[in-house]
PDB file of C-alpha atoms in Angstrom:
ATOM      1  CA  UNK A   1       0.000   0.000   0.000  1.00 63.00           C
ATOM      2  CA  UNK A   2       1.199   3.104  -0.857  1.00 70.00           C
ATOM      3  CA  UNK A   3      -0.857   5.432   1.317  1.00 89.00           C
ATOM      4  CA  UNK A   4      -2.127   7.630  -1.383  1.00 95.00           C
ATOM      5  CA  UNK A   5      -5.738   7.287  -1.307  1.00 96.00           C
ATOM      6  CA  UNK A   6      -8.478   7.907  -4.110  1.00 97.00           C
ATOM      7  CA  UNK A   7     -12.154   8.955  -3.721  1.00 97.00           C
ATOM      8  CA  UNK A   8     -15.032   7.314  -4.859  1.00 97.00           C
ATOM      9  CA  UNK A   9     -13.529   4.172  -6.651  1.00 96.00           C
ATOM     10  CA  UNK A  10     -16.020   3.599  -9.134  1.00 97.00           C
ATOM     11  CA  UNK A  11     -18.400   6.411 -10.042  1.00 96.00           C
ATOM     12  CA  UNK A  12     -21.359   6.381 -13.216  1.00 98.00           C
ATOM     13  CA  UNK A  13     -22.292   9.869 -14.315  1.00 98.00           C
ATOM     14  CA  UNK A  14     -24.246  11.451 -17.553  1.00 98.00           C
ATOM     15  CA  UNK A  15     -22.862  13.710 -20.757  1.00 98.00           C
ATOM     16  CA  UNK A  16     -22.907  17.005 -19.608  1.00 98.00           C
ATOM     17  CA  UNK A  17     -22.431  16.755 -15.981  1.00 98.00           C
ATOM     18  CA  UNK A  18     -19.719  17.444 -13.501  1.00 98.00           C
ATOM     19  CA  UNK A  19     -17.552  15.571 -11.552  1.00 98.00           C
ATOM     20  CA  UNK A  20     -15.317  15.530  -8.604  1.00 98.00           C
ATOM     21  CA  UNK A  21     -12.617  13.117  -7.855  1.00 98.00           C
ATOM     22  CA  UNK A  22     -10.723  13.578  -4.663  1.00 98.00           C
ATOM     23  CA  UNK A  23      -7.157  12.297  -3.675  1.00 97.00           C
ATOM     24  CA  UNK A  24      -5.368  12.277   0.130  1.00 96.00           C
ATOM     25  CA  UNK A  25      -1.317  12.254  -0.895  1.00 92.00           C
ATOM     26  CA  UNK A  26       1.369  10.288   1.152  1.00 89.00           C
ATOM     27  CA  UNK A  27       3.029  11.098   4.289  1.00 87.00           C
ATOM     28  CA  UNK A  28       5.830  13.604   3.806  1.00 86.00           C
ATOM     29  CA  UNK A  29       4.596  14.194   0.072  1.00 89.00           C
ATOM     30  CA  UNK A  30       3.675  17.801  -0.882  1.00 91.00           C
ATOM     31  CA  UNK A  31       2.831  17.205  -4.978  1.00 92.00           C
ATOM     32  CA  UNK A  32       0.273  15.607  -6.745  1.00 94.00           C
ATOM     33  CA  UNK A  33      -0.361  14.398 -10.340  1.00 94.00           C
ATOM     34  CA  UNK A  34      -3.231  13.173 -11.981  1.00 97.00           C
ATOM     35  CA  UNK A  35      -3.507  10.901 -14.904  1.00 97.00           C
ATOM     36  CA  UNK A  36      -5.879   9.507 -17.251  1.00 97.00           C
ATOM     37  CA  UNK A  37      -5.830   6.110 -18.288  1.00 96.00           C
ATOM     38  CA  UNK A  38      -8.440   4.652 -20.777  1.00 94.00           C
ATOM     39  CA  UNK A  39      -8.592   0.727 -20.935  1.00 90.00           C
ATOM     40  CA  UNK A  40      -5.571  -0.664 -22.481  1.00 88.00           C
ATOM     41  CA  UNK A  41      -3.258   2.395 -22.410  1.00 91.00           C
ATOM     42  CA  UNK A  42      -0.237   4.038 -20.245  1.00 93.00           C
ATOM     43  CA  UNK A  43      -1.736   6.886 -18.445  1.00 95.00           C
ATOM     44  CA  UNK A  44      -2.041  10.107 -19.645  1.00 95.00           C
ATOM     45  CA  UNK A  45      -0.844  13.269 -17.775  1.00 94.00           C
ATOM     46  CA  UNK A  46      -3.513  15.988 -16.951  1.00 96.00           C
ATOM     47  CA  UNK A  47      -1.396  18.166 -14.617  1.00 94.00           C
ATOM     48  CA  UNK A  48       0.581  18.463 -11.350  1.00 92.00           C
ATOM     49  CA  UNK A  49      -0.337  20.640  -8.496  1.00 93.00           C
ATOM     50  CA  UNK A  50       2.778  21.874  -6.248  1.00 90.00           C
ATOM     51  CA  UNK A  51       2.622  23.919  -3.039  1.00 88.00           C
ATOM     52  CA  UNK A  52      -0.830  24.745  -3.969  1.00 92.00           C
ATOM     53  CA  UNK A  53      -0.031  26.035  -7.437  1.00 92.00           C
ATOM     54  CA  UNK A  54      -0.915  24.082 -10.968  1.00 92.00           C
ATOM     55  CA  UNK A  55       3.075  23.144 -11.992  1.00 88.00           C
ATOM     56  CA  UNK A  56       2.832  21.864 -15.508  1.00 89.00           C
ATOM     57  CA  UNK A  57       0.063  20.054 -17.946  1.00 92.00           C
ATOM     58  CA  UNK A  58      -0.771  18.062 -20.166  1.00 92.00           C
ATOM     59  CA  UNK A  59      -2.916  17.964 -23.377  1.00 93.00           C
ATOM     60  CA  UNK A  60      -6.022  18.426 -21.757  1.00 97.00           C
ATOM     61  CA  UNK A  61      -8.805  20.771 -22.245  1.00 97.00           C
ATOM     62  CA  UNK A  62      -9.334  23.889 -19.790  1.00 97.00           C
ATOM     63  CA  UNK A  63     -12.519  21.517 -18.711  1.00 98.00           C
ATOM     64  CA  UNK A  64     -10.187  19.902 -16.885  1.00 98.00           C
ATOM     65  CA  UNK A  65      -9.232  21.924 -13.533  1.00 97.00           C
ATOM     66  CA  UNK A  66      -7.840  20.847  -9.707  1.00 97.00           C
ATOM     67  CA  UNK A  67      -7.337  22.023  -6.808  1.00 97.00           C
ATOM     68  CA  UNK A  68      -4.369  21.535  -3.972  1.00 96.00           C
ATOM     69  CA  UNK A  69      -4.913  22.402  -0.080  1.00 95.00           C
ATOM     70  CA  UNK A  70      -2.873  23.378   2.213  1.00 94.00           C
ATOM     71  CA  UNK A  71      -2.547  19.621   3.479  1.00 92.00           C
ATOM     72  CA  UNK A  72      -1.668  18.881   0.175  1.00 93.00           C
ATOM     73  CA  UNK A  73      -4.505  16.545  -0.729  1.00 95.00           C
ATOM     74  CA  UNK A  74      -6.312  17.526  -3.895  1.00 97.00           C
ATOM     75  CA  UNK A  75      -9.120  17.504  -6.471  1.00 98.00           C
ATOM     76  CA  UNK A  76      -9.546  16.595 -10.142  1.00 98.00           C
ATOM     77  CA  UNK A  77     -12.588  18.333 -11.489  1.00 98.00           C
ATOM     78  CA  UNK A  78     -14.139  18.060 -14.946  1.00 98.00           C
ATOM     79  CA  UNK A  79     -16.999  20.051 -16.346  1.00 98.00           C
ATOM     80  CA  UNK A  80     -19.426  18.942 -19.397  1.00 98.00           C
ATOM     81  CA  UNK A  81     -18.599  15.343 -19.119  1.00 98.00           C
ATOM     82  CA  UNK A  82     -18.489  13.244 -22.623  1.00 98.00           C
ATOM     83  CA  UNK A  83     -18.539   9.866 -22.995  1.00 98.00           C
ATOM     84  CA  UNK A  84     -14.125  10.269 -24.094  1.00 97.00           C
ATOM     85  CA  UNK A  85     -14.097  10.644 -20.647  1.00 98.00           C
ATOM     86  CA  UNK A  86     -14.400   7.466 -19.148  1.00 98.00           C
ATOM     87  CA  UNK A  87     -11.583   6.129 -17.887  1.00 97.00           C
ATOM     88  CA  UNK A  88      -9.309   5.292 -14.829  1.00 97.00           C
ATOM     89  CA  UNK A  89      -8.733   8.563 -12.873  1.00 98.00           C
ATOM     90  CA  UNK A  90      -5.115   8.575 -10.856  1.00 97.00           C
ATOM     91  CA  UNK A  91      -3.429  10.220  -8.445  1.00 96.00           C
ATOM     92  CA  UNK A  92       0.485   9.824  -7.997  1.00 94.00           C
ATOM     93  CA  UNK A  93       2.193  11.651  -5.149  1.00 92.00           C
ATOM     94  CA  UNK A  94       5.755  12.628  -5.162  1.00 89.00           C
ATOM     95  CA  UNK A  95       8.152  14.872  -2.891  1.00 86.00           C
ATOM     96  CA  UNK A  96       9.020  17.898  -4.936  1.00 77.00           C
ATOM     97  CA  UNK A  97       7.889  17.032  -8.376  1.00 61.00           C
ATOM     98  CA  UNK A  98      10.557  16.448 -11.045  1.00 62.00           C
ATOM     99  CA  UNK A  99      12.683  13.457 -10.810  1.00 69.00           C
ATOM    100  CA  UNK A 100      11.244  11.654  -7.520  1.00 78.00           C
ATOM    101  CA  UNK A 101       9.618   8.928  -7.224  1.00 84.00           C
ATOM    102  CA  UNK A 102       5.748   9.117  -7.960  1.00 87.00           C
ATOM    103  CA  UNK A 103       3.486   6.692  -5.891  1.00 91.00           C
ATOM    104  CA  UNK A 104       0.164   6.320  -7.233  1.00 94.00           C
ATOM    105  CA  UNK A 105      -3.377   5.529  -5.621  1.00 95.00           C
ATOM    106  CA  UNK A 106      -5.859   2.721  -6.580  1.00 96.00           C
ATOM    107  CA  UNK A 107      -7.923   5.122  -9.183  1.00 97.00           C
ATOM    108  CA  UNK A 108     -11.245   6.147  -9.521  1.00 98.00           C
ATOM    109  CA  UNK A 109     -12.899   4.589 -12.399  1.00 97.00           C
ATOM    110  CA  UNK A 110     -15.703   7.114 -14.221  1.00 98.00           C
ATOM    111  CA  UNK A 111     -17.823   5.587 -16.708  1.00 98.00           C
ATOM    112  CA  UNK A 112     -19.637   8.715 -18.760  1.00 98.00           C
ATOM    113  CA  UNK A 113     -23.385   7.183 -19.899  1.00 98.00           C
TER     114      UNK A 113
ATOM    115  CA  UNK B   1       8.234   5.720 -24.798  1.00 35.00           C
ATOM    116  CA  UNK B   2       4.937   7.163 -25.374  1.00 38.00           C
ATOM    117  CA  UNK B   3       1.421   5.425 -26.067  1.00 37.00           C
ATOM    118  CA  UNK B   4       1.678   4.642 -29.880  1.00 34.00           C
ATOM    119  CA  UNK B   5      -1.530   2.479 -30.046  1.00 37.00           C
ATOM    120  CA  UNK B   6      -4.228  -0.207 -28.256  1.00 46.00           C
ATOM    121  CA  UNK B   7      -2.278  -3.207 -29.483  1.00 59.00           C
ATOM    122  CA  UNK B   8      -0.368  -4.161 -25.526  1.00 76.00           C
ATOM    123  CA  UNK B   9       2.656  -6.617 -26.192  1.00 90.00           C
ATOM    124  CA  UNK B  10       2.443  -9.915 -24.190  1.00 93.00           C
ATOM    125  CA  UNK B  11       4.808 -12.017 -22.874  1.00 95.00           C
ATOM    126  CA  UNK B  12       4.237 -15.632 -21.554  1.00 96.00           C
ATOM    127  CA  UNK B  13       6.715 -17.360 -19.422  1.00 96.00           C
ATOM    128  CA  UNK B  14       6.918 -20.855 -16.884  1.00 97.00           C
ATOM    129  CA  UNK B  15       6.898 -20.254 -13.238  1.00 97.00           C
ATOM    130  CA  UNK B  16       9.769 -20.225 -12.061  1.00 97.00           C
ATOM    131  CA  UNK B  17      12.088 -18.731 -15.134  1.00 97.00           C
ATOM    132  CA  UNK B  18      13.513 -15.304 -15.545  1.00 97.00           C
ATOM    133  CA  UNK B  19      10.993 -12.766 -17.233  1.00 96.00           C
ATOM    134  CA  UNK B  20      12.780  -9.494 -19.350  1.00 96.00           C
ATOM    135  CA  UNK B  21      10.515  -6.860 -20.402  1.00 96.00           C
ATOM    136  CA  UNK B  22      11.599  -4.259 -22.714  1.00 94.00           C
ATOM    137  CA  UNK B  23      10.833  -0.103 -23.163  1.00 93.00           C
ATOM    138  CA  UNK B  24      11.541   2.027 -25.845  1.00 92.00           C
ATOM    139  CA  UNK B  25      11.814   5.072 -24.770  1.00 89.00           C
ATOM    140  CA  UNK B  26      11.644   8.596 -26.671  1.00 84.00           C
ATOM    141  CA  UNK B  27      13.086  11.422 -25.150  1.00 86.00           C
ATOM    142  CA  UNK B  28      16.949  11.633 -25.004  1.00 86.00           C
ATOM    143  CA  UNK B  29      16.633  14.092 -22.551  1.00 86.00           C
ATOM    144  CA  UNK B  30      14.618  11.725 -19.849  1.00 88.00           C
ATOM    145  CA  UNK B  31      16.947  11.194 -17.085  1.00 89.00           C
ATOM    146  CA  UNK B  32      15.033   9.335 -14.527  1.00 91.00           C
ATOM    147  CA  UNK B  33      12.821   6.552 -15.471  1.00 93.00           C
ATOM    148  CA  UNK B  34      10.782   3.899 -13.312  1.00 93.00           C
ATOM    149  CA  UNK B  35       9.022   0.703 -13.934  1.00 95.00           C
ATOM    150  CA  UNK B  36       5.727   0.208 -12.998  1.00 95.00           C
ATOM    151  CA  UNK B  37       3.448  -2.840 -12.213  1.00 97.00           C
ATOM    152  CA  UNK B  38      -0.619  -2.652 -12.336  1.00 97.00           C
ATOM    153  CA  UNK B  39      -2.820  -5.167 -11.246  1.00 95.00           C
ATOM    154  CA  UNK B  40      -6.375  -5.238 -13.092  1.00 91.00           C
ATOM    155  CA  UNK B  41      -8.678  -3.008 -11.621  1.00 87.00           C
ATOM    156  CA  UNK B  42      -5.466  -1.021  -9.759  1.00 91.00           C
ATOM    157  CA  UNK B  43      -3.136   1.755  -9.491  1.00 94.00           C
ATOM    158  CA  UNK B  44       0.307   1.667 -10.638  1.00 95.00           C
ATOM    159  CA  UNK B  45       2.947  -0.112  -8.181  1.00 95.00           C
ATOM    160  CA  UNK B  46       5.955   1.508  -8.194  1.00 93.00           C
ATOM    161  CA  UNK B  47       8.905  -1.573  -8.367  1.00 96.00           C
ATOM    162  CA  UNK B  48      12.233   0.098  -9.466  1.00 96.00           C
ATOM    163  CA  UNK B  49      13.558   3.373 -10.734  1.00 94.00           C
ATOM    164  CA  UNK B  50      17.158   4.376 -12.391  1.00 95.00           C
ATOM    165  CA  UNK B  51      18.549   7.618 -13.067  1.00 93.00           C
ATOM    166  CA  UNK B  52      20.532   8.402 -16.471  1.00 92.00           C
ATOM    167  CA  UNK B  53      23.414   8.757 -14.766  1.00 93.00           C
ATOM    168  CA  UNK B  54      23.038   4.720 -14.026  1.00 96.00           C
ATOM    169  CA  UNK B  55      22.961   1.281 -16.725  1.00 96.00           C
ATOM    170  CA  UNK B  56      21.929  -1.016 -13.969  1.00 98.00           C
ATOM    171  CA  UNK B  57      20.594  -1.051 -10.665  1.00 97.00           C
ATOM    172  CA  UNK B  58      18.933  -4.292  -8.454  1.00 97.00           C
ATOM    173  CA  UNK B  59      16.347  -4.470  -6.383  1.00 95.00           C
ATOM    174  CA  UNK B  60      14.690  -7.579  -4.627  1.00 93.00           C
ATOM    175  CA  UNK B  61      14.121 -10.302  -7.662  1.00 96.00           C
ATOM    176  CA  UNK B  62      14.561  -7.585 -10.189  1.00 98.00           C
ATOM    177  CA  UNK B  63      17.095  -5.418 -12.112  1.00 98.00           C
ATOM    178  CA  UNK B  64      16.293  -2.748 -14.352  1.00 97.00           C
ATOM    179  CA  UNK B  65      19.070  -2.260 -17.293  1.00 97.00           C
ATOM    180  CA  UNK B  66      19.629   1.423 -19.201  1.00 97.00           C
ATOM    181  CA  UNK B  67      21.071   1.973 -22.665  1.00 95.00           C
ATOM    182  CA  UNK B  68      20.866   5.292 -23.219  1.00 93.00           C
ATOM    183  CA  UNK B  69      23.066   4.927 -26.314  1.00 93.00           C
ATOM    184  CA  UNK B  70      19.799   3.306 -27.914  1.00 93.00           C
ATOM    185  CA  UNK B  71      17.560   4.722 -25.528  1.00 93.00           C
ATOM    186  CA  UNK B  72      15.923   1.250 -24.218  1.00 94.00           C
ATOM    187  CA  UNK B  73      15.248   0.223 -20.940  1.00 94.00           C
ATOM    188  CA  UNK B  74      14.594  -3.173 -19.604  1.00 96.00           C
ATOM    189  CA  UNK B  75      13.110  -4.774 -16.635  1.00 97.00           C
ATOM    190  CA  UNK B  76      14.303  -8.219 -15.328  1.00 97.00           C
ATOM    191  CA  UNK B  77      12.308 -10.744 -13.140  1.00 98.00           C
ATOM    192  CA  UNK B  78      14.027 -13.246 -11.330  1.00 97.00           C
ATOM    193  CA  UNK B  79      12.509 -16.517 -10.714  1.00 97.00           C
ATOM    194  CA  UNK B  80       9.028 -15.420 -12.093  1.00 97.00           C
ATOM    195  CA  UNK B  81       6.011 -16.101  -9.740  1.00 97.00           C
ATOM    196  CA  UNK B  82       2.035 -16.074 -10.655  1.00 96.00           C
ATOM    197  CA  UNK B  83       1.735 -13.244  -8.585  1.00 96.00           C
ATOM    198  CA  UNK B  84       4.328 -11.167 -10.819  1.00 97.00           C
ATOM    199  CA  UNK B  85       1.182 -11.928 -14.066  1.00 97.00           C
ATOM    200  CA  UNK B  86       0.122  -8.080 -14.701  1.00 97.00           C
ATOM    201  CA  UNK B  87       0.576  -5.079 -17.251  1.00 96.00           C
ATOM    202  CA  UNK B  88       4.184  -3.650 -16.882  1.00 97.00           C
ATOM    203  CA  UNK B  89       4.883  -0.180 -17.871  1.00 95.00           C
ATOM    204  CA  UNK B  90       7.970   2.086 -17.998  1.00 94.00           C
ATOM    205  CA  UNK B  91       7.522   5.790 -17.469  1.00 93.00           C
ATOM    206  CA  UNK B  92      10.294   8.418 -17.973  1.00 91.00           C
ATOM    207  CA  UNK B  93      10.355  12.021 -16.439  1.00 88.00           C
ATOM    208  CA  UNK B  94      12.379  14.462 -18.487  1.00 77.00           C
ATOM    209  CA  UNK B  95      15.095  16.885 -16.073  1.00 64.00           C
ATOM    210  CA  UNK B  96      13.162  19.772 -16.904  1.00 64.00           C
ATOM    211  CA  UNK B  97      10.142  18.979 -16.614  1.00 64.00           C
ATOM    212  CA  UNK B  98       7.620  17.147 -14.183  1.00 73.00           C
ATOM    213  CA  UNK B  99       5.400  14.323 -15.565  1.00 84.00           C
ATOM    214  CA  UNK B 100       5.808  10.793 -16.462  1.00 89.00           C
ATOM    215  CA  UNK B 101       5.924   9.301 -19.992  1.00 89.00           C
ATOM    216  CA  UNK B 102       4.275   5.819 -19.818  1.00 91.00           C
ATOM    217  CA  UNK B 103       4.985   3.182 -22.284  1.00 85.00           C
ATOM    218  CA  UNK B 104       1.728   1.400 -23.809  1.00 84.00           C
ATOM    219  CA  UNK B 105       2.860  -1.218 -21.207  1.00 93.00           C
ATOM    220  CA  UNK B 106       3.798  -4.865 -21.619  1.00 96.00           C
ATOM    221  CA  UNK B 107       0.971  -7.585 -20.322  1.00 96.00           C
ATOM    222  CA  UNK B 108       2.954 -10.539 -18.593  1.00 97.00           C
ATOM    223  CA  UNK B 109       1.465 -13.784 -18.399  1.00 96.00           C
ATOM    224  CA  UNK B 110       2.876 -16.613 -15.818  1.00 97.00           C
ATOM    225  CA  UNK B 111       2.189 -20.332 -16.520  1.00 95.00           C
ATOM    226  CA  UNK B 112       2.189 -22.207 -13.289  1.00 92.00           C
TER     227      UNK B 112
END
C-alpha cells in the first residue's frame, strides 16, 4: 500500500455533468499528479499541483481543472462530461515534483453514460 | 516511450524462469525513469527506478538495465512467480520537466 488514497472508486455519471474526484497524498509528500488512463493504455498526464499552485500540464482541455490544499490533498474536477471521458482517474504523489519517485493511488474509475 | 496504439505486447513465461521486459523510450533528454506494475482493476505499483546517470541497478528479484546509447530500458524478473502476471509499464520524467511518460505497457502472463 502506498498510502495515497483515491475517492469514490467507481463512479457512473451522464454527458454534460460534472464531476469531482478527490485524492489524500502520502506522508511527507507535498505534490500531486493526476492521470488519465483509458482501458488498455499508459496513463495520460492531466497536470501536477505543487505547493498549492498548478506546476505543468498536459494535453487536456481547460474543462479539466484541480485544486491543492494546504494539506496537500487535492481535487480533479471536470466540467461537461463526454462519454471520451471514461476512464481510470489517478493520483500519484511525489516529494518535490521532477525526478522523484511518484506513488500512485488505486484510481477512480468514471464511466460517462 | 509514449502510447503509440491499443495493441499491448504480451509475454508468456513458466513459473519459475527469468521474465525481461523491454521499453523504448523517446526522449533523449529523460533522465530518470521507473518501472511500474498494475494489477487489473489497480493503481500503478511503483517496483524500481534508475537515473541516467546509471545502466543497472537491483532491487529484490529484479534489475532494471539502461542503454541510453539506444535509448531502451529493460526490466528483469528473477525466478518469475504467478503473482508477478500483470501489465508492466515504464515511465520516464524528463530533467526539466515534471510528468511521467508511460509506455503502452507490456501484459505478462505466468504459466504455473
Amino acid at each position: 500500500e502506498t498510502g495515497v488514497t483515491q475517492s469514490p472508486t467507481h463512479l457512473i455519471k451522464t454527458r454534460g455533468q460534472q464531476v469531482t474526484l478527490r485524492c489524500s497524498s502520502q506522508s511527507g509528500h507535498n505534490t500531486v499528479s493526476w492521470y488519465q488512463q483509458a482501458l488498455g493504455q499508459g496513463p495520460q498526464f492531466i497536470f501536477q499541483y505543487y505547493r498549492e499552485e498548478e506546476n505543468g500540464r498536459g494535453n487536456f482541455p481547460p474543462r479539466f481543472s484541480g485544486l491543492q490544499f494546504p494539506n496537500y490533498s487535492s481535487e480533479l474536477n471536470v466540467n461537461a462530461l463526454e462519454l471520451d471521458d471514461s476512464a481510470l482517474y489517478l493520483c500519484a504523489s511525489s516529494f518535490e515534483g521532477a525526478g522523484t519517485e511518484a506513488f500512485f493511488g488505486q484510481g477512480t474509475r468514471l464511466t460517462v453514460v | 516511450g509514449e502510447s503509440v496504439g491499443l495493441h499491448l505486447p504480451t509475454l508468456s513465461v513458466q513459473e519459475g524462469d527469468n521474465s525481461i521486459i523491454n521499453c523504448a523510450y523517446s526522449n533523449s533528454a529523460s533522465d530518470y525513469f521507473i518501472w511500474y506494475k498494475q494489477e487489473s482493476g489497480k493503481g500503478p505499483q511503483f517496483i524500481i527506478d534508475i537515473r541516467s546517470n546509471m545502466d543497472k541497478r537491483q532491487g529484490q528479484r529484479v534489475t532494471v538495465l539502461l542503454n541510453k546509447t539506444v535509448k531502451h530500458l529493460s526490466l528483469q524478473i528473477a525466478a518469475t512467480q504467478p503473482g508477478d502476471s500483470a501489465v508492466y509499464f515504464c515511465a520516464e520524467n524528463l530533467d526539466t520537466g515534471n510528468q511521467f511518460y508511460f509506455g503502452t505497457g507490456t501484459s505478462l502472463t505466468v504459466i504455473p
